[in-house]
């Protein structure tokens, strides 16, 4: 009913005009069913829309006005007539404590100048930032909004000293709450960043080169930005390949074709320690807690992950023998029977990107366990994929659960997902019982295969 382009004052005057046409505020009532009229106690408004009478709730809905605002508009008309309604306090214009536009402009100017000198312009997607605003500036991790406000206070105090020395009045300073409100309202494109881990070294170098290009020529600036853009384009191609493989495997499961081709992802997580107590008593501590490794293999078609819980007495490293042993057990116990196998993993040379894993995959095809195997290594620094999501669920549950044994960790993994996405698999028990044996695959495969020269430079091996 109301035009969304109307300003607030225009909308109030429009409603006031409609009210003034139907309000009854005479000295006596005007009841057609009563011969004698009474003295009017209050004004009465008949709410009309296109010549038809409607209830008050419908009228408020059609005119996008609340009950309090409609009552105030009617009251203002009765007291002052057809004039723009105004607040009894006078609004912000009558507030002597409010900052002037010059004060706000000085705050905005300081924030934008600070961002131009200290911030970082990233050509491409920024982690955690959905906006594609080209004005975005990312402040270093050692800068917070509170520290920027303190810098503002210091600089303004220095300028005020100079103004007082010249006989000029000092500028008014914005307190921290006002400073943050102005930042949030007028400078949302200036963002503080949090410390991060596992960042791409190539991105870090390219971003540093862009950051240090303020005084260079436009050609040099474009060259540095182009380098980072090409790197991000390469990363996007690899990421799209991974997503397409995941979607294809999910479609294969829905259509019953999972016996033909399936996609898996595997990775190691950080170790967990036990015993641990979320309500940790102050006097209680452990000199050296027991360690439990976590290796996960995700079937992207079913979105389920088997988590191998590795007690510290079962293995002493995360080398290729351990990785191959767990993969061998997974395909034997949890595999879908696919003939074409697709694998995704990170670029860790000691665990995944080595000749022994390639030999093992070739051995599986030679023995007829698979017809074809493709292994794909993600770009270093851009390796967030399916196992990290399920590892996050496990860690989230682990931090909030009392854990005193290896079986408790197994329960944590099982209870971390309501829909059963996480499946625990104990490699062994505390008493030394071995459930998933580890074999010396390196010695077994070495006599039958030759090393692949330059394996570090390959991202896709078939």
Coordinates of C-alpha atoms in Angstrom, one line a residue:
X1 CA 0.0 0.0 0.0
X2 CA 2.7 2.4 1.0
X3 CA 5.4 3.5 -1.5
X4 CA 8.8 2.2 -0.2
X5 CA 10.5 5.3 -1.8
X6 CA 8.8 7.7 0.7
X7 CA 11.0 9.1 3.4
X8 CA 10.0 8.8 7.0
X9 CA 8.6 12.3 7.3
X10 CA 6.7 12.0 4.0
X11 CA 5.2 8.7 5.1
X12 CA 4.0 10.2 8.4
X13 CA 2.4 13.2 6.6
X14 CA 0.7 10.8 4.2
X15 CA -0.9 8.8 7.0
X16 CA -1.8 12.0 8.9
X17 CA -3.7 13.2 5.8
X18 CA -5.6 10.0 5.6
X19 CA -6.4 10.2 9.4
X20 CA -7.5 13.8 9.2
X21 CA -10.1 12.9 6.5
X22 CA -11.9 10.4 8.7
X23 CA -11.3 11.5 12.3
X24 CA -14.3 12.6 14.4
X25 CA -13.2 15.0 17.1
X26 CA -16.3 17.2 17.6
X27 CA -17.7 18.2 21.0
X28 CA -20.5 15.6 20.8
X29 CA -20.7 12.1 19.3
X30 CA -22.4 11.4 16.0
X31 CA -24.2 8.1 16.5
X32 CA -27.0 7.6 13.9
X33 CA -28.7 5.0 16.1
X34 CA -29.2 7.4 19.1
X35 CA -31.6 10.3 19.1
X36 CA -29.7 12.3 21.7
X37 CA -25.9 12.6 21.4
X38 CA -23.4 12.5 24.3
X39 CA -20.4 14.7 25.0
X40 CA -17.4 13.2 23.2
X41 CA -14.7 11.8 25.6
X42 CA -12.1 11.0 22.9
X43 CA -11.5 11.3 19.2
X44 CA -12.6 8.5 16.9
X45 CA -11.0 7.5 13.6
X46 CA -12.7 5.5 10.9
X47 CA -10.0 3.6 9.0
X48 CA -10.8 3.7 5.3
X49 CA -9.0 2.0 2.4
X50 CA -10.2 2.7 -1.1
X51 CA -13.6 3.7 0.2
X52 CA -14.1 0.6 2.4
X53 CA -13.9 0.5 6.1
X54 CA -11.3 -1.8 7.6
X55 CA -10.2 -2.7 11.1
X56 CA -7.2 -1.0 12.7
X57 CA -4.9 -4.0 12.4
X58 CA -5.5 -4.2 8.6
X59 CA -5.0 -0.5 8.2
X60 CA -1.7 -0.7 10.1
X61 CA -0.6 -3.6 7.9
X62 CA -1.5 -1.9 4.6
X63 CA 0.3 1.3 5.6
X64 CA 3.4 -0.4 7.2
X65 CA 2.9 1.4 10.5
X66 CA 3.0 0.2 14.0
X67 CA 0.4 0.8 16.8
X68 CA 2.5 3.3 18.7
X69 CA 3.5 5.3 15.6
X70 CA -0.2 5.5 14.4
X71 CA -1.3 6.6 17.9
X72 CA 1.5 9.3 18.0
X73 CA 0.5 10.6 14.5
X74 CA -3.2 10.9 15.6
X75 CA -2.2 12.6 18.8
X76 CA 0.1 15.1 16.9
X77 CA -2.8 16.0 14.6
X78 CA -5.2 16.6 17.4
X79 CA -2.7 18.9 19.2
X80 CA -0.9 20.7 16.4
X81 CA -2.9 20.1 13.3
X82 CA -1.5 19.1 9.9
X83 CA 2.2 19.7 10.7
X84 CA 5.1 17.3 10.5
X85 CA 5.3 15.3 13.8
X86 CA 8.4 15.9 16.0
X87 CA 9.8 14.2 19.0
X88 CA 9.2 15.8 22.4
X89 CA 12.9 15.7 23.1
X90 CA 13.7 17.4 19.8
X91 CA 15.5 14.4 18.4
X92 CA 19.2 14.3 17.7
X93 CA 19.3 17.9 16.6
X94 CA 18.5 19.0 20.1
X95 CA 20.9 16.6 21.7
X96 CA 23.8 18.7 22.9
X97 CA 25.9 15.6 23.7
X98 CA 25.6 14.3 20.1
X99 CA 28.7 14.5 17.9
X100 CA 28.6 16.9 15.0
X101 CA 29.0 15.8 11.4
X102 CA 32.6 17.2 11.4
X103 CA 33.5 15.0 14.4
X104 CA 32.1 11.9 12.6
X105 CA 33.9 12.9 9.4
X106 CA 37.2 13.1 11.3
X107 CA 36.7 9.6 12.7
X108 CA 35.8 8.2 9.2
X109 CA 38.8 9.9 7.7
X110 CA 41.1 8.5 10.3
X111 CA 39.8 4.9 9.9
X112 CA 40.1 5.0 6.1
X113 CA 43.5 6.5 6.1
X114 CA 44.7 4.0 8.7
X115 CA 43.3 1.2 6.5
X116 CA 45.1 2.5 3.4
X117 CA 48.5 2.6 5.2
X118 CA 48.1 -0.5 7.4
X119 CA 45.5 -2.6 5.6
X120 CA 46.0 -5.3 2.9
X121 CA 44.2 -5.4 -0.4
X122 CA 43.7 -9.0 -1.5
X123 CA 42.9 -9.6 -5.1
X124 CA 40.5 -12.5 -4.9
X125 CA 38.4 -14.2 -2.3
X126 CA 39.0 -13.3 1.3
X127 CA 38.5 -16.1 3.9
X128 CA 35.6 -15.3 6.1
X129 CA 34.4 -12.3 4.1
X130 CA 31.4 -12.8 1.8
X131 CA 31.4 -9.3 0.3
X132 CA 33.1 -8.6 -3.0
X133 CA 33.4 -4.9 -2.3
X134 CA 36.7 -3.6 -3.9
X135 CA 37.1 -1.2 -1.0
X136 CA 37.8 -4.0 1.4
X137 CA 40.9 -3.5 3.5
X138 CA 42.1 -6.3 5.8
X139 CA 44.0 -5.0 8.9
X140 CA 47.0 -7.1 10.2
X141 CA 46.3 -9.6 13.0
X142 CA 48.1 -7.4 15.6
X143 CA 45.6 -4.6 15.0
X144 CA 42.2 -4.6 16.8
X145 CA 39.5 -2.1 16.7
X146 CA 40.4 -1.1 20.3
X147 CA 44.1 -0.5 19.3
X148 CA 43.0 1.6 16.3
X149 CA 40.9 3.7 18.6
X150 CA 43.9 4.2 20.9
X151 CA 45.9 5.3 17.9
X152 CA 43.1 7.7 17.0
X153 CA 43.1 9.2 20.5
X154 CA 46.9 9.7 20.4
X155 CA 46.8 11.4 17.0
X156 CA 43.9 13.6 17.9
X157 CA 45.5 14.7 21.2
X158 CA 48.7 15.7 19.3
X159 CA 46.6 17.7 16.8
X160 CA 44.6 19.4 19.6
X161 CA 47.9 20.5 21.3
X162 CA 48.9 22.2 18.1
X163 CA 45.5 23.9 17.7
X164 CA 45.6 25.1 21.3
X165 CA 49.1 26.5 20.7
X166 CA 47.7 28.5 17.8
X167 CA 44.8 29.8 19.8
X168 CA 42.2 27.5 18.1
X169 CA 39.6 25.4 20.0
X170 CA 40.4 21.7 20.2
X171 CA 38.5 19.1 18.2
X172 CA 36.1 16.8 20.2
X173 CA 37.3 13.3 20.7
X174 CA 35.0 10.3 20.1
X175 CA 34.9 7.8 22.9
X176 CA 35.5 4.1 22.2
X177 CA 31.8 3.2 21.9
X178 CA 31.1 6.1 19.5
X179 CA 34.2 5.2 17.5
X180 CA 33.1 1.6 17.1
X181 CA 29.6 2.6 16.1
X182 CA 30.9 5.0 13.4
X183 CA 33.3 2.3 12.2
X184 CA 30.4 -0.2 11.9
X185 CA 28.1 2.2 10.2
X186 CA 30.4 4.1 7.8
X187 CA 33.4 1.9 7.4
X188 CA 32.2 -1.8 7.2
X189 CA 34.8 -2.5 4.5
X190 CA 37.7 -2.1 7.0
X191 CA 38.0 -5.5 8.6
X192 CA 40.2 -6.9 11.3
X193 CA 41.7 -10.3 10.7
X194 CA 42.2 -13.3 13.0
X195 CA 45.3 -15.4 13.3
X196 CA 45.2 -18.4 10.9
X197 CA 47.1 -21.6 10.4
X198 CA 48.0 -23.7 7.3
X199 CA 48.0 -20.7 5.0
X200 CA 49.3 -20.9 1.5
X201 CA 52.9 -19.7 1.3
X202 CA 52.5 -18.6 -2.3
X203 CA 49.5 -16.5 -1.3
X204 CA 51.4 -15.0 1.5
X205 CA 54.3 -14.0 -0.8
X206 CA 52.0 -12.6 -3.4
X207 CA 49.9 -10.6 -0.9
X208 CA 53.1 -9.2 0.6
X209 CA 54.3 -8.2 -2.8
X210 CA 50.9 -6.4 -3.5
X211 CA 51.0 -4.8 -0.1
X212 CA 54.5 -3.4 -0.8
X213 CA 53.6 -2.0 -4.2
X214 CA 52.2 1.3 -3.0
X215 CA 55.0 3.4 -4.5
X216 CA 55.5 1.3 -7.7
X217 CA 54.3 2.1 -11.2
X218 CA 50.9 0.9 -12.4
X219 CA 52.5 -1.7 -14.6
X220 CA 54.4 -3.2 -11.7
X221 CA 51.3 -3.2 -9.5
X222 CA 49.3 -4.9 -12.2
X223 CA 52.0 -7.5 -12.7
X224 CA 52.0 -8.4 -9.0
X225 CA 48.2 -8.6 -8.9
X226 CA 48.2 -10.7 -12.0
X227 CA 50.6 -13.2 -10.4
X228 CA 48.2 -13.7 -7.5
X229 CA 45.2 -13.8 -9.7
X230 CA 46.7 -16.6 -11.8
X231 CA 47.6 -18.5 -8.6
X232 CA 44.0 -18.2 -7.4
X233 CA 42.7 -19.2 -10.8
X234 CA 44.8 -22.4 -10.6
X235 CA 43.5 -23.1 -7.1
X236 CA 39.9 -22.6 -8.3
X237 CA 40.4 -25.1 -11.1
X238 CA 41.7 -27.7 -8.6
X239 CA 38.9 -26.9 -6.1
X240 CA 36.2 -27.3 -8.8
X241 CA 37.6 -30.6 -9.9
X242 CA 37.4 -31.8 -6.3
X243 CA 33.8 -30.6 -6.0
X244 CA 32.7 -32.2 -9.3
X245 CA 34.2 -35.6 -8.2
X246 CA 32.3 -35.3 -4.9
X247 CA 29.0 -34.5 -6.6
X248 CA 29.5 -37.3 -9.1
X249 CA 30.1 -39.9 -6.3
X250 CA 27.0 -38.7 -4.5
X251 CA 25.0 -39.0 -7.6
X252 CA 26.4 -42.5 -8.2
X253 CA 25.3 -43.7 -4.7
X254 CA 21.8 -42.3 -5.3
X255 CA 21.5 -44.0 -8.7
X256 CA 23.0 -47.3 -7.4
X257 CA 26.2 -47.0 -9.5
X258 CA 28.6 -46.9 -6.6
X259 CA 30.1 -50.2 -7.6
X260 CA 31.4 -48.6 -10.8
X261 CA 33.3 -45.5 -9.5
X262 CA 33.7 -43.9 -6.1
X263 CA 35.7 -41.0 -4.6
X264 CA 37.5 -41.0 -1.3
X265 CA 39.4 -38.4 0.7
X266 CA 41.8 -39.1 3.5
X267 CA 44.0 -37.2 5.9
X268 CA 45.6 -37.1 9.4
X269 CA 44.2 -34.9 12.2
X270 CA 46.1 -33.5 15.2
X271 CA 46.6 -35.8 18.0
X272 CA 44.2 -36.0 20.9
X273 CA 45.3 -36.5 24.5
X274 CA 43.7 -38.4 27.4
X275 CA 42.7 -38.3 30.2
X276 CA 41.1 -34.9 29.8
X277 CA 38.3 -33.2 31.7
X278 CA 36.4 -30.1 30.5
X279 CA 35.9 -29.1 34.1
X280 CA 39.6 -29.5 35.0
X281 CA 40.3 -29.2 38.7
X282 CA 43.1 -26.7 39.5
X283 CA 45.4 -29.0 41.6
X284 CA 45.1 -31.9 39.1
X285 CA 47.6 -32.2 36.2
X286 CA 49.3 -34.9 34.2
X287 CA 53.0 -34.9 33.5
X288 CA 52.6 -36.5 30.1
X289 CA 49.1 -37.5 28.9
X290 CA 48.6 -40.5 26.6
X291 CA 48.4 -39.7 22.9
X292 CA 45.9 -40.9 20.4
X293 CA 46.3 -40.3 16.7
X294 CA 43.4 -39.7 14.3
X295 CA 43.4 -40.8 10.6
X296 CA 40.2 -40.4 8.6
X297 CA 39.0 -41.8 5.3
X298 CA 35.8 -40.2 3.9
X299 CA 33.6 -41.8 1.4
X300 CA 32.3 -38.7 -0.4
X301 CA 29.4 -40.6 -2.0
X302 CA 27.8 -41.5 1.4
X303 CA 29.3 -38.6 3.4
X304 CA 30.5 -41.0 6.1
X305 CA 34.0 -41.1 7.5
X306 CA 35.9 -43.9 9.2
X307 CA 38.2 -42.5 11.9
X308 CA 41.2 -44.7 12.8
X309 CA 42.0 -44.1 16.5
X310 CA 45.7 -44.9 16.9
X311 CA 47.0 -45.4 20.4
X312 CA 50.6 -44.3 21.0
X313 CA 51.5 -47.9 21.6
X314 CA 50.4 -49.1 18.2
X315 CA 52.6 -47.0 15.9
X316 CA 55.5 -44.5 16.3
X317 CA 55.1 -42.4 13.1
X318 CA 52.7 -41.1 10.5
X319 CA 54.8 -42.5 7.6
X320 CA 53.7 -44.2 4.4
X321 CA 53.6 -47.7 6.1
X322 CA 50.9 -46.5 8.5
X323 CA 48.9 -44.6 5.8
X324 CA 48.9 -47.6 3.4
X325 CA 48.0 -50.0 6.2
X326 CA 44.9 -48.0 7.2
X327 CA 43.9 -47.5 3.6
X328 CA 44.2 -51.2 3.0
X329 CA 42.0 -52.0 6.0
X330 CA 39.5 -49.4 4.9
X331 CA 39.1 -50.8 1.4
X332 CA 38.9 -54.3 2.9
X333 CA 36.3 -53.6 5.6
X334 CA 34.4 -50.5 4.4
X335 CA 35.0 -50.3 0.6
X336 CA 32.0 -50.0 -1.8
X337 CA 33.5 -52.5 -4.3
X338 CA 34.1 -49.9 -6.9
X339 CA 36.1 -50.8 -10.0
X340 CA 37.3 -47.2 -10.6
X341 CA 38.9 -45.5 -7.5
X342 CA 39.4 -41.8 -7.1
X343 CA 41.4 -40.5 -4.2
X344 CA 42.1 -37.0 -2.9
X345 CA 44.7 -36.0 -0.3
X346 CA 47.1 -33.3 0.7
X347 CA 50.7 -32.7 -0.5
X348 CA 52.5 -34.2 2.5
X349 CA 55.5 -36.0 1.1
X350 CA 56.1 -38.3 4.1
X351 CA 52.6 -39.5 4.3
X352 CA 50.9 -39.4 0.9
X353 CA 53.0 -38.0 -2.0
X354 CA 55.7 -40.7 -2.1
X355 CA 56.7 -43.6 -4.2
X356 CA 55.4 -46.2 -1.7
X357 CA 51.8 -45.1 -1.8
X358 CA 52.0 -45.0 -5.7
X359 CA 53.4 -48.6 -5.6
X360 CA 50.6 -49.7 -3.3
X361 CA 47.9 -48.3 -5.6
X362 CA 49.6 -49.9 -8.6
X363 CA 49.7 -53.2 -6.7
X364 CA 45.9 -53.0 -6.1
X365 CA 45.3 -52.7 -9.9
X366 CA 47.7 -55.5 -10.7
X367 CA 45.9 -57.9 -8.3
X368 CA 42.5 -56.9 -9.8
X369 CA 41.2 -55.1 -6.8
X370 CA 40.5 -52.1 -9.0
X371 CA 40.5 -51.6 -12.7
X372 CA 41.7 -48.0 -12.5
X373 CA 43.0 -45.7 -9.7
X374 CA 43.4 -41.9 -9.8
X375 CA 45.1 -40.0 -7.0
X376 CA 44.8 -36.3 -6.8
X377 CA 46.9 -34.0 -4.6
X378 CA 45.5 -30.7 -3.5
X379 CA 47.4 -27.4 -3.9
X380 CA 49.6 -26.7 -0.8
X381 CA 47.9 -24.3 1.5
X382 CA 44.5 -24.9 -0.1
X383 CA 43.8 -28.3 1.4
X384 CA 40.5 -27.9 3.3
X385 CA 38.3 -30.8 2.3
X386 CA 35.8 -33.4 3.6
X387 CA 38.0 -34.9 6.4
X388 CA 38.5 -31.5 8.0
X389 CA 34.8 -31.1 8.4
X390 CA 34.3 -34.3 10.3
X391 CA 37.5 -33.8 12.3
X392 CA 36.0 -30.5 13.4
X393 CA 32.9 -32.4 14.7
X394 CA 35.1 -34.7 16.7
X395 CA 37.2 -31.9 18.2
X396 CA 34.1 -30.0 19.1
X397 CA 32.7 -33.0 21.0
X398 CA 36.1 -33.9 22.5
X399 CA 36.5 -30.5 24.1
X400 CA 33.2 -30.9 26.0
X401 CA 33.5 -34.5 27.1
X402 CA 35.3 -36.2 30.0
X403 CA 37.7 -38.7 28.5
X404 CA 39.7 -41.2 30.5
X405 CA 40.4 -44.0 28.1
X406 CA 40.7 -45.0 24.5
X407 CA 37.2 -46.3 24.5
X408 CA 35.9 -42.9 25.7
X409 CA 37.6 -41.3 22.6
X410 CA 35.8 -43.9 20.5
X411 CA 32.5 -42.9 22.1
X412 CA 33.3 -39.2 21.4
X413 CA 33.8 -40.0 17.7
X414 CA 30.6 -41.9 17.5
X415 CA 28.6 -39.3 19.3
X416 CA 30.1 -36.3 17.5
X417 CA 27.6 -36.7 14.6
X418 CA 23.9 -37.1 15.2
X419 CA 23.4 -38.7 11.8
X420 CA 26.2 -41.2 12.1
X421 CA 28.7 -39.5 9.7
X422 CA 31.7 -40.3 12.0
X423 CA 32.5 -44.0 12.5
X424 CA 35.2 -45.0 15.0
X425 CA 37.8 -47.7 14.3
X426 CA 40.2 -48.7 17.0
X427 CA 43.7 -49.7 15.7
X428 CA 44.5 -51.3 19.0
X429 CA 43.7 -51.4 22.7
X430 CA 45.6 -50.1 25.7
X431 CA 46.6 -53.7 26.7
X432 CA 48.5 -54.2 23.4
X433 CA 45.7 -56.0 21.5
X434 CA 46.1 -55.2 17.7
X435 CA 42.9 -54.8 15.7
X436 CA 44.2 -53.2 12.6
X437 CA 47.7 -54.6 11.8
X438 CA 50.4 -52.4 10.3
X439 CA 52.6 -54.0 7.7
X440 CA 56.0 -53.1 6.3
X441 CA 54.7 -52.2 2.8
X442 CA 57.9 -50.4 1.9
X443 CA 60.0 -53.6 2.1
X444 CA 57.3 -55.7 0.5
X445 CA 56.8 -53.4 -2.6
X446 CA 60.4 -52.3 -3.2
X447 CA 61.6 -55.4 -5.2
X448 CA 58.7 -55.0 -7.7
X449 CA 58.6 -51.3 -8.6
X450 CA 60.8 -48.4 -9.6
X451 CA 60.6 -44.9 -8.2
X452 CA 58.7 -42.2 -10.1
X453 CA 61.1 -39.4 -11.0
X454 CA 59.9 -35.9 -10.1
X455 CA 56.9 -37.0 -8.1
X456 CA 56.8 -33.8 -6.2
X457 CA 55.8 -31.7 -9.2
X458 CA 52.7 -33.9 -10.1
X459 CA 49.2 -33.1 -8.8
X460 CA 47.3 -35.9 -10.7
X461 CA 48.6 -39.4 -11.1
X462 CA 46.6 -42.2 -12.8

